[in-house]
Amino acid sequence: MSYQILTDREREIVKLIAEGNTNKQIAFFLKISEHTVKTHIKNIMLKTKSENRSQITSYYYKNMNAE
């Protein structure tokens, strides 16, 4: 599965999740609301078939870490 299924913003959020940031921290860094972060994460989970943040982190290290 390619990381290209994700938008640029979703890829940013996946990286921030993999770095251990909370939704609140991600919202602050990207200057968006926590609600928007949650919506992005929901979409990321659907696209990557992830069920939780740990699986999103695993996806990052398997597919995107070389960026």
PDB file of C-alpha atoms in Angstrom:
ATOM      1  CA  MET A   1       0.000   0.000   0.000  1.00  0.00           C
ATOM      2  CA  SER A   2       1.439   3.331  -0.999  1.00  0.00           C
ATOM      3  CA  TYR A   3       1.495   6.437   1.155  1.00  0.00           C
ATOM      4  CA  GLN A   4       0.285   8.309  -1.960  1.00  0.00           C
ATOM      5  CA  ILE A   5      -3.305   7.396  -1.089  1.00  0.00           C
ATOM      6  CA  LEU A   6      -3.019  10.085   1.596  1.00  0.00           C
ATOM      7  CA  THR A   7      -3.243  13.820   1.037  1.00  0.00           C
ATOM      8  CA  ASP A   8      -0.282  16.015   1.903  1.00  0.00           C
ATOM      9  CA  ARG A   9      -2.039  17.131   5.104  1.00  0.00           C
ATOM     10  CA  GLU A  10      -2.833  13.543   6.076  1.00  0.00           C
ATOM     11  CA  ARG A  11       0.826  12.603   5.558  1.00  0.00           C
ATOM     12  CA  GLU A  12       1.838  15.486   7.850  1.00  0.00           C
ATOM     13  CA  ILE A  13      -0.541  14.226  10.508  1.00  0.00           C
ATOM     14  CA  VAL A  14       0.650  10.619  10.189  1.00  0.00           C
ATOM     15  CA  LYS A  15       4.227  11.821  10.735  1.00  0.00           C
ATOM     16  CA  LEU A  16       3.192  13.854  13.780  1.00  0.00           C
ATOM     17  CA  ILE A  17       1.303  10.866  15.202  1.00  0.00           C
ATOM     18  CA  ALA A  18       4.359   8.649  14.657  1.00  0.00           C
ATOM     19  CA  GLU A  19       6.433  11.219  16.549  1.00  0.00           C
ATOM     20  CA  GLY A  20       4.109  10.762  19.521  1.00  0.00           C
ATOM     21  CA  ASN A  21       2.123  14.010  19.372  1.00  0.00           C
ATOM     22  CA  THR A  22      -1.387  14.323  20.800  1.00  0.00           C
ATOM     23  CA  ASN A  23      -4.327  15.668  18.803  1.00  0.00           C
ATOM     24  CA  LYS A  24      -4.016  18.929  20.740  1.00  0.00           C
ATOM     25  CA  GLN A  25      -0.313  19.246  19.850  1.00  0.00           C
ATOM     26  CA  ILE A  26      -0.987  18.425  16.192  1.00  0.00           C
ATOM     27  CA  ALA A  27      -3.732  21.067  16.080  1.00  0.00           C
ATOM     28  CA  PHE A  28      -1.351  23.624  17.584  1.00  0.00           C
ATOM     29  CA  PHE A  29       1.524  22.799  15.198  1.00  0.00           C
ATOM     30  CA  LEU A  30      -0.688  22.886  12.103  1.00  0.00           C
ATOM     31  CA  LYS A  31      -2.856  25.804  13.285  1.00  0.00           C
ATOM     32  CA  ILE A  32      -6.088  23.854  12.838  1.00  0.00           C
ATOM     33  CA  SER A  33      -8.783  22.788  15.301  1.00  0.00           C
ATOM     34  CA  GLU A  34      -8.655  19.538  17.237  1.00  0.00           C
ATOM     35  CA  HIS A  35     -11.927  18.602  15.549  1.00  0.00           C
ATOM     36  CA  THR A  36     -10.227  18.938  12.150  1.00  0.00           C
ATOM     37  CA  VAL A  37      -7.347  16.768  13.380  1.00  0.00           C
ATOM     38  CA  LYS A  38      -9.837  14.106  14.477  1.00  0.00           C
ATOM     39  CA  THR A  39     -11.510  14.222  11.064  1.00  0.00           C
ATOM     40  CA  HIS A  40      -8.154  13.796   9.319  1.00  0.00           C
ATOM     41  CA  ILE A  41      -7.283  10.885  11.601  1.00  0.00           C
ATOM     42  CA  LYS A  42     -10.633   9.221  10.866  1.00  0.00           C
ATOM     43  CA  ASN A  43      -9.898   9.522   7.122  1.00  0.00           C
ATOM     44  CA  ILE A  44      -6.336   8.263   7.597  1.00  0.00           C
ATOM     45  CA  MET A  45      -7.631   5.238   9.491  1.00  0.00           C
ATOM     46  CA  LEU A  46     -10.079   4.417   6.688  1.00  0.00           C
ATOM     47  CA  LYS A  47      -7.480   4.803   3.940  1.00  0.00           C
ATOM     48  CA  THR A  48      -4.751   2.840   5.745  1.00  0.00           C
ATOM     49  CA  LYS A  49      -7.110   0.271   7.281  1.00  0.00           C
ATOM     50  CA  SER A  50      -5.790   1.215  10.726  1.00  0.00           C
ATOM     51  CA  GLU A  51      -7.792   0.746  13.903  1.00  0.00           C
ATOM     52  CA  ASN A  52      -5.718   2.925  16.245  1.00  0.00           C
ATOM     53  CA  ARG A  53      -2.781   5.321  16.521  1.00  0.00           C
ATOM     54  CA  SER A  54      -0.312   2.449  16.942  1.00  0.00           C
ATOM     55  CA  GLN A  55      -1.316   1.043  13.576  1.00  0.00           C
ATOM     56  CA  ILE A  56      -1.010   4.501  12.013  1.00  0.00           C
ATOM     57  CA  THR A  57       2.515   4.701  13.459  1.00  0.00           C
ATOM     58  CA  SER A  58       3.301   1.258  12.056  1.00  0.00           C
ATOM     59  CA  TYR A  59       1.981   2.385   8.669  1.00  0.00           C
ATOM     60  CA  TYR A  60       4.294   5.399   8.828  1.00  0.00           C
ATOM     61  CA  TYR A  61       7.400   3.316   9.504  1.00  0.00           C
ATOM     62  CA  LYS A  62       6.509   0.748   6.831  1.00  0.00           C
ATOM     63  CA  ASN A  63       5.492   3.162   4.084  1.00  0.00           C
ATOM     64  CA  MET A  64       6.590   6.731   4.704  1.00  0.00           C
ATOM     65  CA  ASN A  65       9.710   6.802   6.835  1.00  0.00           C
ATOM     66  CA  ALA A  66      11.987   7.154   3.791  1.00  0.00           C
ATOM     67  CA  GLU A  67      10.443  10.520   2.827  1.00  0.00           C
TER      68      GLU A  67
END
